[in-house]
PDB file of C-alpha atoms in Angstrom:
ATOM      1  CA  MET A   3       0.000   0.000   0.000  1.00  0.00           C
ATOM      2  CA  ARG A   4       1.218   3.452  -0.897  1.00  0.00           C
ATOM      3  CA  GLN A   5      -0.709   6.601   0.023  1.00  0.00           C
ATOM      4  CA  HIS A   6       0.864   9.944  -0.764  1.00  0.00           C
ATOM      5  CA  TYR A   7      -0.765  13.365  -0.395  1.00  0.00           C
ATOM      6  CA  ILE A   8       0.814  16.685  -1.363  1.00  0.00           C
ATOM      7  CA  VAL A   9      -0.609  19.779   0.329  1.00  0.00           C
ATOM      8  CA  PRO A  10      -0.750  23.163  -1.425  1.00  0.00           C
ATOM      9  CA  LYS A  11       0.796  26.097   0.379  1.00  0.00           C
ATOM     10  CA  PRO A  12      -1.748  27.512   2.847  1.00  0.00           C
ATOM     11  CA  SER A  13      -3.538  30.756   2.080  1.00  0.00           C
ATOM     12  CA  TYR A  14      -2.979  31.837   5.698  1.00  0.00           C
ATOM     13  CA  LEU A  15       0.740  32.029   6.465  1.00  0.00           C
ATOM     14  CA  HIS A  16       0.633  32.056  10.258  1.00  0.00           C
ATOM     15  CA  TYR A  17      -0.532  28.601  11.260  1.00  0.00           C
ATOM     16  CA  ALA A  18       1.425  27.255  14.248  1.00  0.00           C
ATOM     17  CA  CYS A  19       2.089  24.138  12.191  1.00  0.00           C
ATOM     18  CA  TYR A  20       1.079  22.941   8.742  1.00  0.00           C
ATOM     19  CA  PRO A  21       1.761  19.803   6.668  1.00  0.00           C
ATOM     20  CA  ASP A  22       3.638  19.920   3.393  1.00  0.00           C
ATOM     21  CA  MET A  23       2.905  16.297   2.468  1.00  0.00           C
ATOM     22  CA  PHE A  24       1.903  13.130   4.274  1.00  0.00           C
ATOM     23  CA  GLY A  25       1.008   9.513   3.671  1.00  0.00           C
ATOM     24  CA  ARG A  26       1.371   5.845   4.466  1.00  0.00           C
ATOM     25  CA  TYR A  27       3.656   3.103   3.134  1.00  0.00           C
ATOM     26  CA  ALA A  28       2.884  -0.510   4.058  1.00  0.00           C
ATOM     27  CA  GLY A  29       4.359  -3.771   2.798  1.00  0.00           C
ATOM     28  CA  ILE A  30       6.833  -2.083   0.427  1.00  0.00           C
ATOM     29  CA  PRO A  31      10.255  -3.751   0.895  1.00  0.00           C
ATOM     30  CA  GLU A  32      12.016  -1.279  -1.411  1.00  0.00           C
ATOM     31  CA  HIS A  33      10.922   1.759   0.600  1.00  0.00           C
ATOM     32  CA  ALA A  34      14.107   3.677   1.481  1.00  0.00           C
ATOM     33  CA  GLU A  35      15.296   7.276   1.661  1.00  0.00           C
ATOM     34  CA  HIS A  36      18.720   8.872   1.883  1.00  0.00           C
ATOM     35  CA  ARG A  37      18.886  12.668   2.106  1.00  0.00           C
ATOM     36  CA  GLU A  38      21.985  14.731   2.761  1.00  0.00           C
ATOM     37  CA  ARG A  39      21.933  17.716   5.093  1.00  0.00           C
ATOM     38  CA  GLY A  40      19.862  20.583   3.727  1.00  0.00           C
ATOM     39  CA  ALA A  41      17.914  18.466   1.258  1.00  0.00           C
ATOM     40  CA  LEU A  42      14.576  18.604   3.126  1.00  0.00           C
ATOM     41  CA  LYS A  43      13.596  21.953   4.631  1.00  0.00           C
ATOM     42  CA  GLU A  44      10.668  20.642   6.705  1.00  0.00           C
ATOM     43  CA  TYR A  45      10.391  18.364   9.734  1.00  0.00           C
ATOM     44  CA  ASN A  46       9.916  14.694   8.849  1.00  0.00           C
ATOM     45  CA  LEU A  47       7.863  12.512  11.207  1.00  0.00           C
ATOM     46  CA  HIS A  48       7.453   8.726  10.885  1.00  0.00           C
ATOM     47  CA  LEU A  49       5.351   6.424  13.070  1.00  0.00           C
ATOM     48  CA  VAL A  50       5.864   2.654  12.714  1.00  0.00           C
ATOM     49  CA  LEU A  51       2.520   0.855  13.087  1.00  0.00           C
ATOM     50  CA  GLY A  52       3.698  -2.595  11.996  1.00  0.00           C
ATOM     51  CA  GLY A  53       6.551  -4.533  10.458  1.00  0.00           C
ATOM     52  CA  ARG A  54      10.178  -3.507  10.815  1.00  0.00           C
ATOM     53  CA  GLY A  55      12.702  -1.090   9.407  1.00  0.00           C
ATOM     54  CA  SER A  56      15.780   0.849  10.398  1.00  0.00           C
ATOM     55  CA  ILE A  57      17.429   4.233  10.416  1.00  0.00           C
ATOM     56  CA  VAL A  58      21.126   4.889   9.858  1.00  0.00           C
ATOM     57  CA  LEU A  59      22.871   7.693  11.718  1.00  0.00           C
ATOM     58  CA  GLU A  60      25.373   9.969  10.051  1.00  0.00           C
ATOM     59  CA  THR A  61      28.095   8.057  11.910  1.00  0.00           C
ATOM     60  CA  GLY A  62      27.063   4.917  10.008  1.00  0.00           C
ATOM     61  CA  GLU A  63      25.416   3.249  13.012  1.00  0.00           C
ATOM     62  CA  GLN A  64      22.147   1.437  12.293  1.00  0.00           C
ATOM     63  CA  ILE A  65      19.143   1.362  14.634  1.00  0.00           C
ATOM     64  CA  GLU A  66      16.391  -1.225  14.160  1.00  0.00           C
ATOM     65  CA  LEU A  67      12.782  -0.082  14.604  1.00  0.00           C
ATOM     66  CA  ALA A  68       9.514  -1.988  15.042  1.00  0.00           C
ATOM     67  CA  ALA A  69       5.847  -1.299  15.707  1.00  0.00           C
ATOM     68  CA  GLY A  70       5.448   1.375  18.358  1.00  0.00           C
ATOM     69  CA  ASP A  71       8.693   3.154  17.452  1.00  0.00           C
ATOM     70  CA  GLY A  72       8.990   6.457  15.663  1.00  0.00           C
ATOM     71  CA  PHE A  73      11.458   9.087  14.551  1.00  0.00           C
ATOM     72  CA  LEU A  74      11.339  12.789  13.853  1.00  0.00           C
ATOM     73  CA  TYR A  75      14.022  14.472  11.749  1.00  0.00           C
ATOM     74  CA  GLY A  76      14.755  18.134  12.297  1.00  0.00           C
ATOM     75  CA  LYS A  77      14.751  20.723   9.541  1.00  0.00           C
ATOM     76  CA  GLU A  78      17.492  20.193   6.932  1.00  0.00           C
ATOM     77  CA  ALA A  79      18.814  17.141   8.818  1.00  0.00           C
ATOM     78  CA  TYR A  80      20.727  14.206   7.384  1.00  0.00           C
ATOM     79  CA  GLN A  81      18.197  11.400   6.798  1.00  0.00           C
ATOM     80  CA  ARG A  82      18.585   7.738   5.991  1.00  0.00           C
ATOM     81  CA  TYR A  83      16.010   5.032   6.655  1.00  0.00           C
ATOM     82  CA  ALA A  84      14.590   1.910   5.028  1.00  0.00           C
ATOM     83  CA  ALA A  85      11.983  -0.811   5.401  1.00  0.00           C
ATOM     84  CA  HIS A  86      13.121  -4.306   6.346  1.00  0.00           C
ATOM     85  CA  PRO A  87      13.332  -6.333   3.094  1.00  0.00           C
ATOM     86  CA  SER A  88      11.485  -9.413   4.413  1.00  0.00           C
ATOM     87  CA  GLU A  89       9.154  -7.716   6.924  1.00  0.00           C
ATOM     88  CA  PRO A  90       8.612  -4.182   5.576  1.00  0.00           C
ATOM     89  CA  TRP A  91       7.083  -1.694   7.924  1.00  0.00           C
ATOM     90  CA  ASP A  92       3.646  -0.100   7.939  1.00  0.00           C
ATOM     91  CA  ILE A  93       4.612   3.509   8.426  1.00  0.00           C
ATOM     92  CA  ARG A  94       2.672   6.771   8.594  1.00  0.00           C
ATOM     93  CA  TRP A  95       4.623   9.917   7.831  1.00  0.00           C
ATOM     94  CA  ILE A  96       4.265  13.699   7.670  1.00  0.00           C
ATOM     95  CA  HIS A  97       6.550  16.416   6.325  1.00  0.00           C
ATOM     96  CA  PHE A  98       5.598  19.667   8.001  1.00  0.00           C
ATOM     97  CA  ALA A  99       6.569  23.173   9.042  1.00  0.00           C
ATOM     98  CA  ALA A 100       6.112  24.314  12.635  1.00  0.00           C
ATOM     99  CA  GLY A 101       6.951  27.171  14.951  1.00  0.00           C
ATOM    100  CA  LEU A 102       5.842  25.517  18.176  1.00  0.00           C
ATOM    101  CA  PRO A 103       7.940  25.568  21.397  1.00  0.00           C
ATOM    102  CA  LEU A 104       7.733  21.788  21.817  1.00  0.00           C
ATOM    103  CA  PRO A 105      10.736  19.941  23.329  1.00  0.00           C
ATOM    104  CA  LEU A 106      10.486  17.226  20.671  1.00  0.00           C
ATOM    105  CA  LEU A 107      10.959  19.819  17.904  1.00  0.00           C
ATOM    106  CA  ARG A 108      13.835  21.494  19.728  1.00  0.00           C
ATOM    107  CA  GLU A 109      15.535  18.152  20.255  1.00  0.00           C
ATOM    108  CA  ALA A 110      15.057  17.148  16.621  1.00  0.00           C
ATOM    109  CA  ASP A 111      16.657  20.417  15.509  1.00  0.00           C
ATOM    110  CA  GLU A 112      19.487  20.168  18.036  1.00  0.00           C
ATOM    111  CA  TYR A 113      20.420  16.548  17.441  1.00  0.00           C
ATOM    112  CA  GLY A 114      19.117  16.184  13.882  1.00  0.00           C
ATOM    113  CA  MET A 115      16.707  13.477  15.002  1.00  0.00           C
ATOM    114  CA  TRP A 116      14.386  12.521  17.864  1.00  0.00           C
ATOM    115  CA  LEU A 117      13.770   8.804  18.426  1.00  0.00           C
ATOM    116  CA  PHE A 118      10.885   7.596  20.556  1.00  0.00           C
ATOM    117  CA  SER A 119       8.413   4.864  21.433  1.00  0.00           C
ATOM    118  CA  PHE A 120       4.740   5.763  21.458  1.00  0.00           C
ATOM    119  CA  SER A 121       1.454   4.479  22.842  1.00  0.00           C
ATOM    120  CA  ALA A 122      -2.138   5.414  21.918  1.00  0.00           C
ATOM    121  CA  ARG A 123      -1.624   3.900  18.459  1.00  0.00           C
ATOM    122  CA  GLU A 124      -5.350   3.834  17.697  1.00  0.00           C
ATOM    123  CA  ARG A 125      -5.552   7.579  18.221  1.00  0.00           C
ATOM    124  CA  PHE A 126      -2.610   8.232  15.910  1.00  0.00           C
ATOM    125  CA  VAL A 127      -4.256   6.061  13.255  1.00  0.00           C
ATOM    126  CA  GLU A 128      -7.517   7.974  13.662  1.00  0.00           C
ATOM    127  CA  LEU A 129      -5.785  11.343  13.271  1.00  0.00           C
ATOM    128  CA  SER A 130      -3.857  10.229  10.205  1.00  0.00           C
ATOM    129  CA  GLU A 131      -6.962   8.739   8.566  1.00  0.00           C
ATOM    130  CA  ARG A 132      -8.752  12.061   9.010  1.00  0.00           C
ATOM    131  CA  MET A 133      -5.812  13.795   7.351  1.00  0.00           C
ATOM    132  CA  TYR A 134      -5.987  11.326   4.447  1.00  0.00           C
ATOM    133  CA  GLU A 135      -9.689  12.068   3.985  1.00  0.00           C
ATOM    134  CA  LEU A 136      -8.930  15.779   3.683  1.00  0.00           C
ATOM    135  CA  GLY A 137      -5.891  15.086   1.528  1.00  0.00           C
ATOM    136  CA  ARG A 138      -7.921  13.486  -1.243  1.00  0.00           C
ATOM    137  CA  LYS A 139      -9.352  16.877  -2.187  1.00  0.00           C
ATOM    138  CA  ILE A 140      -8.023  19.787  -0.181  1.00  0.00           C
ATOM    139  CA  THR A 141      -9.977  23.024  -0.215  1.00  0.00           C
ATOM    140  CA  LEU A 142      -9.141  26.370   1.364  1.00  0.00           C
ATOM    141  CA  ALA A 143     -11.760  25.666   3.979  1.00  0.00           C
ATOM    142  CA  ASP A 144      -9.837  22.518   5.015  1.00  0.00           C
ATOM    143  CA  GLU A 145      -6.669  24.398   5.972  1.00  0.00           C
ATOM    144  CA  PRO A 146      -7.569  25.037   9.640  1.00  0.00           C
ATOM    145  CA  ALA A 147      -8.571  21.394  10.094  1.00  0.00           C
ATOM    146  CA  LEU A 148      -5.283  20.137   8.610  1.00  0.00           C
ATOM    147  CA  SER A 149      -3.334  22.423  10.891  1.00  0.00           C
ATOM    148  CA  ALA A 150      -5.403  21.314  13.907  1.00  0.00           C
ATOM    149  CA  LEU A 151      -4.934  17.601  13.139  1.00  0.00           C
ATOM    150  CA  LEU A 152      -1.182  18.056  12.856  1.00  0.00           C
ATOM    151  CA  TYR A 153      -1.142  20.073  16.077  1.00  0.00           C
ATOM    152  CA  GLU A 154      -3.038  17.323  17.904  1.00  0.00           C
ATOM    153  CA  THR A 155      -0.637  14.709  16.531  1.00  0.00           C
ATOM    154  CA  LEU A 156       2.388  16.635  17.798  1.00  0.00           C
ATOM    155  CA  SER A 157       0.765  17.377  21.142  1.00  0.00           C
ATOM    156  CA  LEU A 158      -0.120  13.705  21.566  1.00  0.00           C
ATOM    157  CA  LEU A 159       3.466  12.758  20.795  1.00  0.00           C
ATOM    158  CA  ALA A 160       4.642  15.188  23.443  1.00  0.00           C
ATOM    159  CA  VAL A 161       2.702  13.370  26.165  1.00  0.00           C
ATOM    160  CA  GLN A 162       2.460   9.777  24.867  1.00  0.00           C
ATOM    161  CA  THR A 163       6.069   8.992  23.971  1.00  0.00           C
ATOM    162  CA  GLU A 164       9.130   7.613  25.715  1.00  0.00           C
ATOM    163  CA  ARG A 165      12.749   7.543  24.619  1.00  0.00           C
ATOM    164  CA  PRO A 166      13.791   3.965  23.759  1.00  0.00           C
ATOM    165  CA  GLU A 167      17.184   2.466  24.471  1.00  0.00           C
ATOM    166  CA  ALA A 168      18.063   3.062  20.833  1.00  0.00           C
ATOM    167  CA  THR A 169      18.448   6.734  21.605  1.00  0.00           C
ATOM    168  CA  SER A 170      21.718   5.870  23.357  1.00  0.00           C
ATOM    169  CA  GLN A 171      23.169   6.359  19.910  1.00  0.00           C
ATOM    170  CA  LEU A 172      22.136   9.994  20.038  1.00  0.00           C
ATOM    171  CA  ARG A 173      23.352  10.360  23.616  1.00  0.00           C
ATOM    172  CA  LYS A 174      26.852   9.976  22.234  1.00  0.00           C
ATOM    173  CA  ARG A 175      26.552  13.606  21.273  1.00  0.00           C
ATOM    174  CA  ASP A 176      25.873  14.472  24.893  1.00  0.00           C
ATOM    175  CA  VAL A 177      29.077  12.665  25.862  1.00  0.00           C
ATOM    176  CA  ILE A 178      30.976  14.577  23.202  1.00  0.00           C
ATOM    177  CA  ARG A 179      29.566  17.879  24.421  1.00  0.00           C
ATOM    178  CA  MET A 180      30.523  17.066  28.000  1.00  0.00           C
ATOM    179  CA  ALA A 181      34.042  16.362  26.765  1.00  0.00           C
ATOM    180  CA  ALA A 182      34.014  19.664  24.884  1.00  0.00           C
ATOM    181  CA  ASP A 183      33.021  21.473  28.084  1.00  0.00           C
ATOM    182  CA  GLY A 184      35.938  19.817  29.864  1.00  0.00           C
ATOM    183  CA  ILE A 185      38.354  20.900  27.159  1.00  0.00           C
ATOM    184  CA  ARG A 186      37.045  24.470  27.292  1.00  0.00           C
ATOM    185  CA  ASP A 187      37.272  24.599  31.091  1.00  0.00           C
ATOM    186  CA  ARG A 188      40.888  23.398  30.961  1.00  0.00           C
ATOM    187  CA  CYS A 189      41.959  25.018  27.718  1.00  0.00           C
ATOM    188  CA  GLU A 190      45.208  26.231  29.289  1.00  0.00           C
ATOM    189  CA  GLU A 191      46.436  22.636  29.346  1.00  0.00           C
ATOM    190  CA  SER A 192      48.430  21.057  26.547  1.00  0.00           C
ATOM    191  CA  TRP A 193      45.964  18.597  25.041  1.00  0.00           C
ATOM    192  CA  SER A 194      46.710  15.712  22.709  1.00  0.00           C
ATOM    193  CA  LEU A 195      43.960  14.145  20.615  1.00  0.00           C
ATOM    194  CA  GLY A 196      44.282  10.979  22.675  1.00  0.00           C
ATOM    195  CA  GLU A 197      43.768  12.872  25.938  1.00  0.00           C
ATOM    196  CA  MET A 198      40.712  14.616  24.553  1.00  0.00           C
ATOM    197  CA  ALA A 199      39.292  11.319  23.276  1.00  0.00           C
ATOM    198  CA  ALA A 200      39.825   9.750  26.709  1.00  0.00           C
ATOM    199  CA  LEU A 201      37.390  12.266  28.219  1.00  0.00           C
ATOM    200  CA  ALA A 202      34.623  10.701  26.138  1.00  0.00           C
ATOM    201  CA  GLY A 203      35.906   7.124  26.239  1.00  0.00           C
ATOM    202  CA  TYR A 204      36.380   6.785  22.478  1.00  0.00           C
ATOM    203  CA  SER A 205      39.261   5.981  20.202  1.00  0.00           C
ATOM    204  CA  ARG A 206      40.982   8.970  18.630  1.00  0.00           C
ATOM    205  CA  TYR A 207      39.475   8.288  15.220  1.00  0.00           C
ATOM    206  CA  HIS A 208      35.933   7.781  16.555  1.00  0.00           C
ATOM    207  CA  PHE A 209      36.220  10.833  18.806  1.00  0.00           C
ATOM    208  CA  LEU A 210      37.445  13.024  15.965  1.00  0.00           C
ATOM    209  CA  ARG A 211      34.533  11.966  13.776  1.00  0.00           C
ATOM    210  CA  LEU A 212      31.859  12.352  16.466  1.00  0.00           C
ATOM    211  CA  PHE A 213      33.302  15.637  17.718  1.00  0.00           C
ATOM    212  CA  ARG A 214      33.130  17.172  14.252  1.00  0.00           C
ATOM    213  CA  LEU A 215      29.523  16.023  13.856  1.00  0.00           C
ATOM    214  CA  ALA A 216      28.510  17.396  17.267  1.00  0.00           C
ATOM    215  CA  THR A 217      30.303  20.755  17.180  1.00  0.00           C
ATOM    216  CA  GLY A 218      31.005  21.515  13.531  1.00  0.00           C
ATOM    217  CA  ARG A 219      34.764  21.718  14.073  1.00  0.00           C
ATOM    218  CA  THR A 220      37.727  19.530  14.955  1.00  0.00           C
ATOM    219  CA  PRO A 221      38.875  19.136  18.583  1.00  0.00           C
ATOM    220  CA  ASN A 222      41.974  21.245  17.892  1.00  0.00           C
ATOM    221  CA  GLU A 223      39.897  23.992  16.292  1.00  0.00           C
ATOM    222  CA  PHE A 224      37.596  23.951  19.303  1.00  0.00           C
ATOM    223  CA  LEU A 225      40.561  24.116  21.696  1.00  0.00           C
ATOM    224  CA  ALA A 226      42.053  27.093  19.838  1.00  0.00           C
ATOM    225  CA  GLU A 227      38.694  28.865  19.848  1.00  0.00           C
ATOM    226  CA  SER A 228      38.268  28.220  23.583  1.00  0.00           C
ATOM    227  CA  ARG A 229      41.691  29.709  24.316  1.00  0.00           C
ATOM    228  CA  ILE A 230      40.884  32.848  22.354  1.00  0.00           C
ATOM    229  CA  VAL A 231      37.521  33.217  24.135  1.00  0.00           C
ATOM    230  CA  ARG A 232      39.238  33.007  27.523  1.00  0.00           C
ATOM    231  CA  ALA A 233      41.922  35.453  26.412  1.00  0.00           C
ATOM    232  CA  LYS A 234      39.302  37.972  25.356  1.00  0.00           C
ATOM    233  CA  LEU A 235      37.635  37.735  28.758  1.00  0.00           C
ATOM    234  CA  LEU A 236      40.927  38.225  30.617  1.00  0.00           C
ATOM    235  CA  LEU A 237      41.940  41.132  28.406  1.00  0.00           C
ATOM    236  CA  ALA A 238      38.611  42.885  28.936  1.00  0.00           C
ATOM    237  CA  THR A 239      38.253  42.251  32.672  1.00  0.00           C
ATOM    238  CA  THR A 240      41.778  42.166  34.136  1.00  0.00           C
ATOM    239  CA  GLU A 241      45.005  44.155  33.972  1.00  0.00           C
ATOM    240  CA  LEU A 242      47.219  41.107  33.545  1.00  0.00           C
ATOM    241  CA  PRO A 243      50.148  41.634  31.164  1.00  0.00           C
ATOM    242  CA  VAL A 244      49.573  40.207  27.715  1.00  0.00           C
ATOM    243  CA  GLY A 245      52.193  37.520  28.281  1.00  0.00           C
ATOM    244  CA  GLN A 246      50.432  36.280  31.426  1.00  0.00           C
ATOM    245  CA  VAL A 247      47.083  36.283  29.657  1.00  0.00           C
ATOM    246  CA  GLY A 248      48.638  34.043  27.016  1.00  0.00           C
ATOM    247  CA  GLU A 249      50.047  31.708  29.655  1.00  0.00           C
ATOM    248  CA  ARG A 250      46.665  31.366  31.363  1.00  0.00           C
ATOM    249  CA  CYS A 251      45.179  30.401  28.005  1.00  0.00           C
ATOM    250  CA  GLY A 252      47.722  27.737  27.102  1.00  0.00           C
ATOM    251  CA  TYR A 253      50.247  29.798  25.109  1.00  0.00           C
ATOM    252  CA  GLY A 254      53.803  29.347  26.337  1.00  0.00           C
ATOM    253  CA  GLN A 255      55.234  32.208  24.289  1.00  0.00           C
ATOM    254  CA  ALA A 256      53.782  35.715  24.148  1.00  0.00           C
ATOM    255  CA  SER A 257      54.773  36.147  20.509  1.00  0.00           C
ATOM    256  CA  TYR A 258      52.855  33.019  19.495  1.00  0.00           C
ATOM    257  CA  PHE A 259      49.835  34.127  21.526  1.00  0.00           C
ATOM    258  CA  ILE A 260      49.839  37.542  19.844  1.00  0.00           C
ATOM    259  CA  LYS A 261      50.104  35.902  16.420  1.00  0.00           C
ATOM    260  CA  GLN A 262      47.216  33.496  17.064  1.00  0.00           C
ATOM    261  CA  PHE A 263      45.046  36.208  18.621  1.00  0.00           C
ATOM    262  CA  ARG A 264      45.585  38.531  15.667  1.00  0.00           C
ATOM    263  CA  ARG A 265      44.741  35.713  13.257  1.00  0.00           C
ATOM    264  CA  ALA A 266      41.471  34.971  15.091  1.00  0.00           C
ATOM    265  CA  GLU A 267      40.322  38.516  15.910  1.00  0.00           C
ATOM    266  CA  GLY A 268      42.021  40.739  13.343  1.00  0.00           C
ATOM    267  CA  LEU A 269      43.803  42.869  15.971  1.00  0.00           C
ATOM    268  CA  THR A 270      46.428  42.457  18.672  1.00  0.00           C
ATOM    269  CA  PRO A 271      45.584  41.555  22.271  1.00  0.00           C
ATOM    270  CA  GLN A 272      46.584  45.049  23.423  1.00  0.00           C
ATOM    271  CA  ALA A 273      44.366  46.689  20.818  1.00  0.00           C
ATOM    272  CA  TYR A 274      41.483  44.426  21.853  1.00  0.00           C
ATOM    273  CA  ARG A 275      42.003  45.422  25.486  1.00  0.00           C
ATOM    274  CA  GLN A 276      42.007  49.126  24.648  1.00  0.00           C
ATOM    275  CA  LEU A 277      38.802  48.705  22.661  1.00  0.00           C
ATOM    276  CA  HIS A 278      36.842  46.538  25.092  1.00  0.00           C
ATOM    277  CA  ALA A 279      38.221  47.193  28.562  1.00  0.00           C
ATOM    278  CA  SER A 280      37.135  50.838  28.402  1.00  0.00           C
ATOM    279  CA  VAL A 281      33.634  49.758  27.331  1.00  0.00           C
ATOM    280  CA  SER A 282      33.426  47.356  30.285  1.00  0.00           C
ATOM    281  CA  GLN A 283      34.491  50.068  32.712  1.00  0.00           C
ATOM    282  CA  ASP A 284      32.047  52.612  31.308  1.00  0.00           C
ATOM    283  CA  GLU A 285      29.192  50.136  31.526  1.00  0.00           C
ATOM    284  CA  GLY A 286      30.128  48.932  35.017  1.00  0.00           C
TER     285      GLY A 286
END
């Protein structure tokens, strides 16, 4: 079974949420999608009502899903998922735009994906069937109802879902971010990649890959940025000599500190102090 409904752009542009397309795929072993970052501008929600399938994280790790599981991709997220070839899933899906302050949407945007288990399956089926009825011939008068059905679906997810053990894959990013906080707090130390990786409990290669995915930069780039941020704070709030500021930020030589600071900020540490310390004093 393949049901696919495309929704025209709404005439009213300020709905809290609104579907772009939605549908149902059941018993289709070839059902699979692979989208790179930025390919899909909307949120992408899938609810597994039967059968099996899987998603693949950007790290290459695969997570198996079955009836009662679901996933929500954030806007412009990397996406890869597929039905099981011998037991393909029965899946209901919605691509949608939303401006709601729901934790599930924030988490999907932050991590790229939100994985969950859900109850109240009959209610989700009822809501989706009502959307399909409207989707067969959408009129302008149907727009508020479509928005309301989507809103109820998201609200129900917010209160009827739990995070399954599979989300431990996503918690790796939390571990990486905790390691990043440790590196920033101790940026004056001389870090090797192995020492940074040990904070998270990963091999150097795995840590480097996960760190780049979680922060958008390499560990060494993050360390250099953290040192410059601390230097800027010390320059603006203390009267320490430039050489001592550099030492407290992990730079053994003042000349190297000045060179790196100028490269990052476009001016020398002393010029930065003159520009920002006076502002801090004036503003209290």
